XYZ file of C-alpha atoms in Angstrom:
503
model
C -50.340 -51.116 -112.747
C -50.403 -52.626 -116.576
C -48.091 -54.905 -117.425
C -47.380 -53.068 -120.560
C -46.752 -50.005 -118.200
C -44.385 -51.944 -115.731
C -42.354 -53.299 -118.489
C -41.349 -49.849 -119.479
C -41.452 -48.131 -116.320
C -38.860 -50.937 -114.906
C -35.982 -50.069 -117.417
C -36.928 -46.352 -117.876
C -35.766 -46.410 -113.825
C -32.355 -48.598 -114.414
C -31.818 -45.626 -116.912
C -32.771 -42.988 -114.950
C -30.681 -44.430 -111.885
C -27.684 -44.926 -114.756
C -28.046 -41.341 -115.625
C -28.149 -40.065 -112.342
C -25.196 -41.951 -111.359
C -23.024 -40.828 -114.056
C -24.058 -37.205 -113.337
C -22.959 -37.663 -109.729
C -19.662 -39.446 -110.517
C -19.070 -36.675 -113.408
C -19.184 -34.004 -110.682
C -16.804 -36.223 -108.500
C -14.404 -37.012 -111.013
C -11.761 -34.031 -110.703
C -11.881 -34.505 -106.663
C -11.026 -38.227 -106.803
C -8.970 -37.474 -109.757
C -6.941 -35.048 -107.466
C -7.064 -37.078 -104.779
C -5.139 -40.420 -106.133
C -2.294 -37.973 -107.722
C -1.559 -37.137 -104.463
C -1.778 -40.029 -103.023
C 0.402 -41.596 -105.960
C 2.885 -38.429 -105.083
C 3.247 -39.552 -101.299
C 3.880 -43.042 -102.711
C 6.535 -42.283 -105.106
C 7.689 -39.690 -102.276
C 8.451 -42.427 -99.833
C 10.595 -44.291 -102.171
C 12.689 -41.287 -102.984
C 12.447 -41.511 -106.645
C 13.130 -38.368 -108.562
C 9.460 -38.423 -110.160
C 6.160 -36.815 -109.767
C 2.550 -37.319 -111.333
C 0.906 -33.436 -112.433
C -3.003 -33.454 -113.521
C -2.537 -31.128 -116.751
C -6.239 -30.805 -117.293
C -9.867 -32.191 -117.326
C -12.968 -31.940 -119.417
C -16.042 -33.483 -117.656
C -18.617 -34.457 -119.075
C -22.290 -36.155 -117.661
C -21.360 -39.979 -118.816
C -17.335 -39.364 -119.512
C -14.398 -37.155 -118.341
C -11.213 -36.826 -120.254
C -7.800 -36.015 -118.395
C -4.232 -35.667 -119.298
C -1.683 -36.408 -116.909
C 2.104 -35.756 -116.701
C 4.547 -37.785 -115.650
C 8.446 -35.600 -114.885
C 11.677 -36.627 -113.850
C 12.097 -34.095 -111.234
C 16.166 -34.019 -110.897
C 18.947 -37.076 -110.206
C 21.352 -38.457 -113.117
C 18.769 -40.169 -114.697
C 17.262 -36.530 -115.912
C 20.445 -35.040 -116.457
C 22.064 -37.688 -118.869
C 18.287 -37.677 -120.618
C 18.107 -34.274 -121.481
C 15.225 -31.891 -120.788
C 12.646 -33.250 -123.235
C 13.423 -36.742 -121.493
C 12.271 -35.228 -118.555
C 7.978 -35.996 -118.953
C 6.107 -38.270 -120.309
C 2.216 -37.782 -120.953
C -0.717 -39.645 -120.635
C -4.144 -39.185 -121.569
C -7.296 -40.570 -119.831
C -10.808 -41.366 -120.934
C -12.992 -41.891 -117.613
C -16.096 -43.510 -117.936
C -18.589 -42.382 -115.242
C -20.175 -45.309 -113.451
C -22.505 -46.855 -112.038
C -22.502 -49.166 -115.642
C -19.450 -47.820 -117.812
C -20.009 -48.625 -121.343
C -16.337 -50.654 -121.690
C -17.469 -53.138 -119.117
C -21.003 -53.878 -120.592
C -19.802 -54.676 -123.642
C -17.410 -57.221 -121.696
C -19.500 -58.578 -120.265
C -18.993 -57.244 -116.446
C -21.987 -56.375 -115.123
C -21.173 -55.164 -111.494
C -21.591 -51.229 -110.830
C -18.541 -49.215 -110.575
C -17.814 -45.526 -109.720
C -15.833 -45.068 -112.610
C -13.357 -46.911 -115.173
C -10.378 -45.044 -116.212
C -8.652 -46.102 -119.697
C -5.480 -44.913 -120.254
C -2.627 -44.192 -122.676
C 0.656 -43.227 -123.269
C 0.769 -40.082 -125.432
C 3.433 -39.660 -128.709
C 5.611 -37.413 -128.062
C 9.155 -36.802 -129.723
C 11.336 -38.391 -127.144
C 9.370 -41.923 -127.509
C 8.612 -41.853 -131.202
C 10.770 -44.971 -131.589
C 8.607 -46.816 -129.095
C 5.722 -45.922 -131.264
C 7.354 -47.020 -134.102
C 8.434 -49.885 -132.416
C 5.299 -50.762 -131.283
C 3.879 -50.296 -135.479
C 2.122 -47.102 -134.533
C 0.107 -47.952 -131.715
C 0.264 -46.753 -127.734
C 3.458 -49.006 -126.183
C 1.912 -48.666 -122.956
C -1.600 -48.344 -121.620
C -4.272 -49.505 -119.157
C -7.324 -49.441 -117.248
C -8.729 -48.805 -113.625
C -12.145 -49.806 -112.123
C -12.980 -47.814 -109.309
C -15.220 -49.517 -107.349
C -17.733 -47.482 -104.389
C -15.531 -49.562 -101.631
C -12.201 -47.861 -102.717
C -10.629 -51.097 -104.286
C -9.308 -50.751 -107.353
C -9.221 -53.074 -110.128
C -6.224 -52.304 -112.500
C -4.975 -53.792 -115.937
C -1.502 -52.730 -117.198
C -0.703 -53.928 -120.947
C 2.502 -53.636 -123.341
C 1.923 -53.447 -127.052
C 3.894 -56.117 -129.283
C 7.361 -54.012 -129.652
C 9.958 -54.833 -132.675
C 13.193 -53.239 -132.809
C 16.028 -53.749 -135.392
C 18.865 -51.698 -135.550
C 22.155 -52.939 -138.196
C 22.665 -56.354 -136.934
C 20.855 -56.361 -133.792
C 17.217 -56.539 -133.155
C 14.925 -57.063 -130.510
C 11.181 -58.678 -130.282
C 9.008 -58.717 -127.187
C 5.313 -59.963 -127.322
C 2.017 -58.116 -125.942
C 2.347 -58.463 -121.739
C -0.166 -57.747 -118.875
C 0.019 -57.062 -115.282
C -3.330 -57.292 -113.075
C -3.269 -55.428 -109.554
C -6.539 -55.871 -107.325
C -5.979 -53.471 -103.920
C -8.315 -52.977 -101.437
C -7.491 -51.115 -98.421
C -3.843 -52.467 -97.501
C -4.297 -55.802 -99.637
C -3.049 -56.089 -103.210
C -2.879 -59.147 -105.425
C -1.017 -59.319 -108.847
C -0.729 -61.396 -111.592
C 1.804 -60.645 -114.875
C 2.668 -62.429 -118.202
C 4.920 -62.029 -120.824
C 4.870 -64.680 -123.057
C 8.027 -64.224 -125.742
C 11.566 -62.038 -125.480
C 13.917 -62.507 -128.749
C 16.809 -60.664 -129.204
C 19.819 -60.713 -131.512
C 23.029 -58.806 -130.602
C 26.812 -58.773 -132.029
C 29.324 -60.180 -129.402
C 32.284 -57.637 -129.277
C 35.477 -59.664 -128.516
C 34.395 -62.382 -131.256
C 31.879 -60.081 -133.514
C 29.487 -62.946 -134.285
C 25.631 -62.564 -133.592
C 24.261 -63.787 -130.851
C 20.585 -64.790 -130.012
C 18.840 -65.357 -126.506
C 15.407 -66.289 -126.144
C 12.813 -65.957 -122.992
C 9.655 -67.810 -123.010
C 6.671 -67.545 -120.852
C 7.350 -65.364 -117.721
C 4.941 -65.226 -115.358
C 4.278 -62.795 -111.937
C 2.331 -63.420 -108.624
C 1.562 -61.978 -105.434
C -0.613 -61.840 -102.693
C 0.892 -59.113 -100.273
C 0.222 -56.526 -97.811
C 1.910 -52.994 -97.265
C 2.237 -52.605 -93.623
C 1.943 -49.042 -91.890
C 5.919 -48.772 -92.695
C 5.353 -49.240 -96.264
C 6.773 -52.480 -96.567
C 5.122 -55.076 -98.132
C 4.927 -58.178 -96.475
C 3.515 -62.044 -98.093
C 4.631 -64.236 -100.586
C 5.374 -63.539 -103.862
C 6.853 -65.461 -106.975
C 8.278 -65.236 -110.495
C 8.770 -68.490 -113.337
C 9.784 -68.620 -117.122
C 9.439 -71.523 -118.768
C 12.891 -71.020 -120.547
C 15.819 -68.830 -121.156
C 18.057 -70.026 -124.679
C 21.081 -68.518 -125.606
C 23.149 -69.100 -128.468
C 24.790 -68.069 -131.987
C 22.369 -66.821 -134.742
C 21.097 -69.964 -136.457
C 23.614 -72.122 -135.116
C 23.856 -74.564 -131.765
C 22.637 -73.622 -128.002
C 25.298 -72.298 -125.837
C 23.305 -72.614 -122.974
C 19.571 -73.042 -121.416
C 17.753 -73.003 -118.466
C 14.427 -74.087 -118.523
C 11.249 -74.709 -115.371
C 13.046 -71.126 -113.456
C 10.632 -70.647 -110.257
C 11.507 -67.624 -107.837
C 9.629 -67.246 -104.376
C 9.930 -64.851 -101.918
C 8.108 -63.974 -98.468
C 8.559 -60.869 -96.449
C 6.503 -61.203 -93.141
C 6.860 -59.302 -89.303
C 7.906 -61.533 -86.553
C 6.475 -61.489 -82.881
C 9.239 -58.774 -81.918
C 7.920 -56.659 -85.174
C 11.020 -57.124 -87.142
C 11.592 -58.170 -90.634
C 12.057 -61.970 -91.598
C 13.255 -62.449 -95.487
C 13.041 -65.755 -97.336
C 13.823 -66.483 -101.053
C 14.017 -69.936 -102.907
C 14.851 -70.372 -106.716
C 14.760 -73.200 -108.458
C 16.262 -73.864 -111.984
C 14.778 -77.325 -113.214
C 17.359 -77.955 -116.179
C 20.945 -76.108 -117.212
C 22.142 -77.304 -120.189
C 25.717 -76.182 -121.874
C 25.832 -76.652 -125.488
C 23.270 -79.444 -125.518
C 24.336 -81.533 -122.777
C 22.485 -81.651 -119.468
C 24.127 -80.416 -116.235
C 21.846 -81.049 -114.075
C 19.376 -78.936 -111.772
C 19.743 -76.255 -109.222
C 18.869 -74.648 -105.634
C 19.108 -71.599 -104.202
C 17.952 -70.817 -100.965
C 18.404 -67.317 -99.159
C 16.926 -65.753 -96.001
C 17.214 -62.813 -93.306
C 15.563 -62.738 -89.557
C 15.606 -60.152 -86.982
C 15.857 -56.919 -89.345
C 15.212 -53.626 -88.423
C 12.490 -51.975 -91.115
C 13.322 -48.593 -89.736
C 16.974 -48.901 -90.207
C 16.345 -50.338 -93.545
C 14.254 -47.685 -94.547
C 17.148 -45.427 -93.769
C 19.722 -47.200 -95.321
C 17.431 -46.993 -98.566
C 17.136 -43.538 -97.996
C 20.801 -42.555 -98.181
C 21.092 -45.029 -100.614
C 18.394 -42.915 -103.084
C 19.935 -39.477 -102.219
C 23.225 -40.593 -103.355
C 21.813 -42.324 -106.825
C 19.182 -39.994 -107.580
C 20.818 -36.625 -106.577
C 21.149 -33.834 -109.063
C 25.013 -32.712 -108.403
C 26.333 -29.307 -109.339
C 29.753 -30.275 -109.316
C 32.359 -32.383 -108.190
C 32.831 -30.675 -104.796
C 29.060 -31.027 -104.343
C 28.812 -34.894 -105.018
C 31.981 -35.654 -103.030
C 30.349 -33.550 -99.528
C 26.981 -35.150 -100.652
C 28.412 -38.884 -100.895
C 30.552 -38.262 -98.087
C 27.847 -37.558 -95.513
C 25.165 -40.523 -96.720
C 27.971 -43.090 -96.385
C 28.451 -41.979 -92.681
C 24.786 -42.288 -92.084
C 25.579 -45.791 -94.497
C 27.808 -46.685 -92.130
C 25.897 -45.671 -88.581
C 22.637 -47.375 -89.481
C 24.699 -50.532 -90.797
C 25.635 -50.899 -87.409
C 22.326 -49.951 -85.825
C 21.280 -52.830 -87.800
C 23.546 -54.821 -85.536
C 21.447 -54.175 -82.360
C 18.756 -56.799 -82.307
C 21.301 -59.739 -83.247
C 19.993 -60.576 -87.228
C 20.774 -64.002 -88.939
C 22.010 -64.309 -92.716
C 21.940 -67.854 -94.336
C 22.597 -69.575 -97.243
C 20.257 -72.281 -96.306
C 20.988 -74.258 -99.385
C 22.901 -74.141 -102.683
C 22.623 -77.282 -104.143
C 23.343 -78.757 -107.572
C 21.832 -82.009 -108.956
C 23.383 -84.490 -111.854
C 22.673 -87.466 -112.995
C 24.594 -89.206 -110.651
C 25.518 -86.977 -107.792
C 24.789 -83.883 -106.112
C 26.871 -81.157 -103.990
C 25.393 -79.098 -101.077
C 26.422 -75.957 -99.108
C 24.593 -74.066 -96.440
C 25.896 -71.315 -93.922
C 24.256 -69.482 -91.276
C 26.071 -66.160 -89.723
C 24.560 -65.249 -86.691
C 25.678 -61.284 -85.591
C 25.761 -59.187 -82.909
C 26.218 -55.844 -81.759
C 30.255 -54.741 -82.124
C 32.516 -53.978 -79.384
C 33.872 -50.676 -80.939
C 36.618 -50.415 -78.439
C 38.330 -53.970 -79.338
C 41.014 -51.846 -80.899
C 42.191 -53.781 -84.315
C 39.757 -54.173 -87.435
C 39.551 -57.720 -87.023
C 39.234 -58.050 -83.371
C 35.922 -55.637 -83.940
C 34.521 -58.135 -86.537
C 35.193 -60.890 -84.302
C 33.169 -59.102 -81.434
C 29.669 -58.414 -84.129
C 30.219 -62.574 -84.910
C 27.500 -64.090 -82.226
C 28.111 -67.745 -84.425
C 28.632 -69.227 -87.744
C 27.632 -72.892 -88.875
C 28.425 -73.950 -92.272
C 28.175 -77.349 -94.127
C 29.358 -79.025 -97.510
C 28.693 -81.932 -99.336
C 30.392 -82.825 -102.844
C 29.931 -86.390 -104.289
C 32.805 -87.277 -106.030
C 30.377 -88.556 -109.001
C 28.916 -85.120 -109.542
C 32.583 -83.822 -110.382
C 32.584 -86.979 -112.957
C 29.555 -85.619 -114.444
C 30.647 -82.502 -114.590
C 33.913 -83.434 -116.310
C 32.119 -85.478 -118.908
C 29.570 -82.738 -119.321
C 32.604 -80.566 -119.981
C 34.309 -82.991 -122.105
C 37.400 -82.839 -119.368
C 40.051 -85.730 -120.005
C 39.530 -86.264 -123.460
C 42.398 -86.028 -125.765
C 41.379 -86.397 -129.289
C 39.612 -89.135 -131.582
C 37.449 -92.051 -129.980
C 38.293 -90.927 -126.412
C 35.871 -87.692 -127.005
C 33.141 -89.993 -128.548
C 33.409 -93.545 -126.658
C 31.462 -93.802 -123.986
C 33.456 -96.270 -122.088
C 36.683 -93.619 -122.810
C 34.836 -90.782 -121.107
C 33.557 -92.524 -118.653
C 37.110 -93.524 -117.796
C 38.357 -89.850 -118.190
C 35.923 -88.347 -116.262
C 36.779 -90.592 -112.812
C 40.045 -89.965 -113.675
C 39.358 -86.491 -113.826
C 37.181 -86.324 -110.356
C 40.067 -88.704 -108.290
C 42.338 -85.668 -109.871
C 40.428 -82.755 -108.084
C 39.105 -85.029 -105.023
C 42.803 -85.428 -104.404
C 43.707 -81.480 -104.573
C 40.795 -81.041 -102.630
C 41.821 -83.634 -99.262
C 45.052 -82.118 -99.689
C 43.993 -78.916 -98.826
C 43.089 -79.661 -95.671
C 39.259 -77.940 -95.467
C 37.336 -81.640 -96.364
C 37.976 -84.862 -95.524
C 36.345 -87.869 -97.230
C 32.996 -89.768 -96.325
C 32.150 -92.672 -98.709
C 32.021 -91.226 -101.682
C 31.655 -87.875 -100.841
C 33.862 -85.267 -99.706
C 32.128 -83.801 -96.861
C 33.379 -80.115 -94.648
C 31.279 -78.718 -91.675
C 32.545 -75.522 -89.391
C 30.734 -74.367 -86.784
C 31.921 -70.804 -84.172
C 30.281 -69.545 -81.442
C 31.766 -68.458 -77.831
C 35.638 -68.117 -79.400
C 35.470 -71.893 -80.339
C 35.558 -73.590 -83.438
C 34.210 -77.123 -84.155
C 35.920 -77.778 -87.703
C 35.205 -81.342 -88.866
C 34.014 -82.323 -85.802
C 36.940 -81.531 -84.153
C 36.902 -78.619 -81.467
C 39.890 -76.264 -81.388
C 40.711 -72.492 -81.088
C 41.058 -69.627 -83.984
C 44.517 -69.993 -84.011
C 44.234 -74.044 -84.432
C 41.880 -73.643 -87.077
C 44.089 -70.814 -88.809
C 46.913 -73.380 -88.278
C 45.452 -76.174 -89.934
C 43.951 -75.088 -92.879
C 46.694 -72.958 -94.070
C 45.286 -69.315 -93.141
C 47.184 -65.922 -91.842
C 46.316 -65.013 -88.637
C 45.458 -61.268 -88.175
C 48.870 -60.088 -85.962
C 50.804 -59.048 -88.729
C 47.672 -57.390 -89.975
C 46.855 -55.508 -86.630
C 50.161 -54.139 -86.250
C 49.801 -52.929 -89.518
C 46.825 -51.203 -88.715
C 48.455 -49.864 -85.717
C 51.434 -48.671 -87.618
C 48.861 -46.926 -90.149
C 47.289 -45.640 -86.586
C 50.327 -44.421 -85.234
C 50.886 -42.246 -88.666
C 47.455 -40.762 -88.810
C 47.710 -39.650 -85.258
């Protein structure tokens, strides 16, 4: 063969293979179309939301199909206080057939996919304003690449919004959310770079700004065959400013990082952790200091969860008829509240607080607490002999350095009368110790910490009917005793009394 003829023959094939590909995925399109709605409907199904996805039409075509979908809140409070026309919401679809969709050849992305969906929100009356707000283009839209594997590639963008309204207003800038899935995998990625809004304050009536910068989104999860999905995730904004219109900061928080992990144990139940971290708080330009927050969960029961979230939905999202209907409706989710709340109980979970911490310049304070439960003994009799029996053990632990109240204090401008004492350093210094002796003092008097160093220091741990407070082991009563607390007698004969009556 020529090398003339090859030359044509070569890309008169990659256009004939094109062609042929488009015409197949053309004549695919409504099926697959069809297809992910109701997958999307089992999805939302599961949740329990009061929403549904309806395919309104298509128009195929050999290299591009167009499709218009609706979106309808199907019943719950959320309809009702909306209205009728609040009810849908409709978006139309421009699906390019693959195996090389025009949109992705022009950027420059070269692998072969069975289709790319681009999609936007329709104007309709009820979301005019967002159109307006958004200077007359689509607020919402996005894009999905198919791919022959099943994965999906999907883009999710907000237009630039403005609103203004008398003397508020409210700007948000362009954001984007990416979502690979394949199979059970997804990964995501978001950004929003800028939040500004201005608002009057009601008891004072003066205008108020607060500011967001840079918020960012990532996972890397799986949803497991109970729906859940399990891996790390995490969330960070560079900043969040409040203050008065054109006048000082009232407060910011700046280097906010969120993480969170959901995983299975060996025993196949649910293990929650979650960590924030707030890098700076400042109060009216003065730095606090920095803080921790660490949560977690072990030994949860999905199932249970699932059906607490269940009864949870039917009570928020249900469309009541009247009062008498609500109150039956309410009534019978908070005894299946109640039941699985204790089923929860069964395979012993752990709560913590594994740290709340707070950092100044020169001190810190710590507390941590771990609950460890248990199944109930129903038949204990009183209220607070059955929360007793579900309390397997408790450990918690606190740490306040008496130079961390100082900063506080000085932060606060605590101690200072008037004059030189609220600018001298050597006067607030003064105040401030003053000031932490002052509350140290209140604090040992109490009874619940006792000092070590410079720090005043508390640690109670339960377990068995014992209580180690302060290193010291004692009973409930003991404890009760010395730290000041009522016992529960009175409040189990009250409960008997109350028992008694109802009987």
């Amino acid at each position: 063969m020529k090398k003339t003829t090859l030359a044509i023959a070569v890309p008169l094939a990659v256009v004939g293979v094109a062609i042929a590909g488009a015409w197949y995925t053309g004549t695919r399109v409504e099926e697959e179309v069809t297809r992910d709605i109701g997958e999307i409907n089992a999805s939302i199904q599961q949740t329990g939301l009061p929403v549904s996805l309806t395919l309104l039409g298509i128009e195929r075509g050999v290299f591009s199909s167009t499709a218009r979908y609706q979106v309808s809140i199907t019943g719950g409070t959320i309809a009702e206080k909306a209205g009728d026309e609040a009810k849908t919401l409709v978006f139309s679809d421009h699906i390019e057939h693959g195996p090389f969709p025009l949109s992705r050849l022009t950027s420059g992305k070269l692998m072969p996919v069975m289709a790319q969906s681009n999609f936007a929100l329709e104007q309709t009356p009820i979301i005019a304003p967002l159109f307006e707000a958004a200077g007359g283009k689509a607020p919402f839209t996005g894009t999905v690449a198919i791919h022959y594997g099943q994965s999906r590639d999907t883009v999710l963008e907000t237009a630039a919004l403005q609103f203004t309204q008398s003397d508020s207003s409210l700007r948000v800038s362009p954001g984007k959310l990416s979502i690979f899935t394949s199979g059970s995998a997804m990964r995501s990625e978001g950004h929003l770079a800028e939040v500004d809004a201005t608002f009057i304050q009601a008891p004072t009536g003066l205008p108020v700004r607060f500011a967001l910068r840079d918020l960012r989104l990532d996972g890397d999860q799986k949803i497991d065959a109970d729906g859940f999905t399990t891996g790390p995730s995490s969330m960070s904004i560079e900043s969040v400013q409040g203050g008065v219109k054109d006048g000082a900061e009232i407060f910011a928080m700046r280097k906010i990082v969120g993480e969170s992990v959901l995983k299975r144990s060996e025993k196949g139940l649910l293990d929650q952790t979650a960590n924030y971290r707030i890098g700076t708080i400042a109060m009216k330009g003065k730095e606090l200091g920095s803080l921790k927050l660490g949560i977690s969960a072990h030994n949860l029961d999905g199932a249970v969860i699932k059906t607490l979230a269940d009864a949870y939905r039917k009570i928020t999202f249900a469309g009541f008829k009247d009062d008498d209907d609500a109150k039956a409706l309410i009534a019978e989710q908070i005894d299946v509240l109640q039941s699985q709340a204790l089923s929860l109980l069964d395979n012993s979970p752990t709560l913590a607080l594994d740290e709340l911490s707070l950092q100044t310049a020169h001190g810190s304070a710590r507390v941590s607490l771990t609950v460890d439960l248990c199944k109930p003994d129903l038949n204990a009799g009183a209220p607070a002999a059955i929360v007793q029996s579900a309390l397997a053990g408790l450990k918690a632990d606190v740490k306040v350095d008496k130079a961390l109240i100082g900063d506080l204090a000085a932060s606060a401008g605590m101690g200072g009368r008037h004059g030189s004492e609220k600018t001298d350093p050597a006067a607030l210094k003064q105040a401030s110790d003053a000031t932490a002796e002052m509350f140290s003092g209140m604090a040992l008097r109490s009874n619940w910490v006792r000092l070590e160093g410079d720090s005043l220091t508390s640690s109670l741990s339960y377990a068995n009917s014992q209580i180690t407070f302060n290193g010291q082991a004692m009973s409930i009563e003991q404890f009760a005793d010395t730290v000041g607390l009522p016992m529960g007698g009175a409040m189990d004969e009250e409960y008997e009394e109350e028992f008694e009556e109802e009987e």
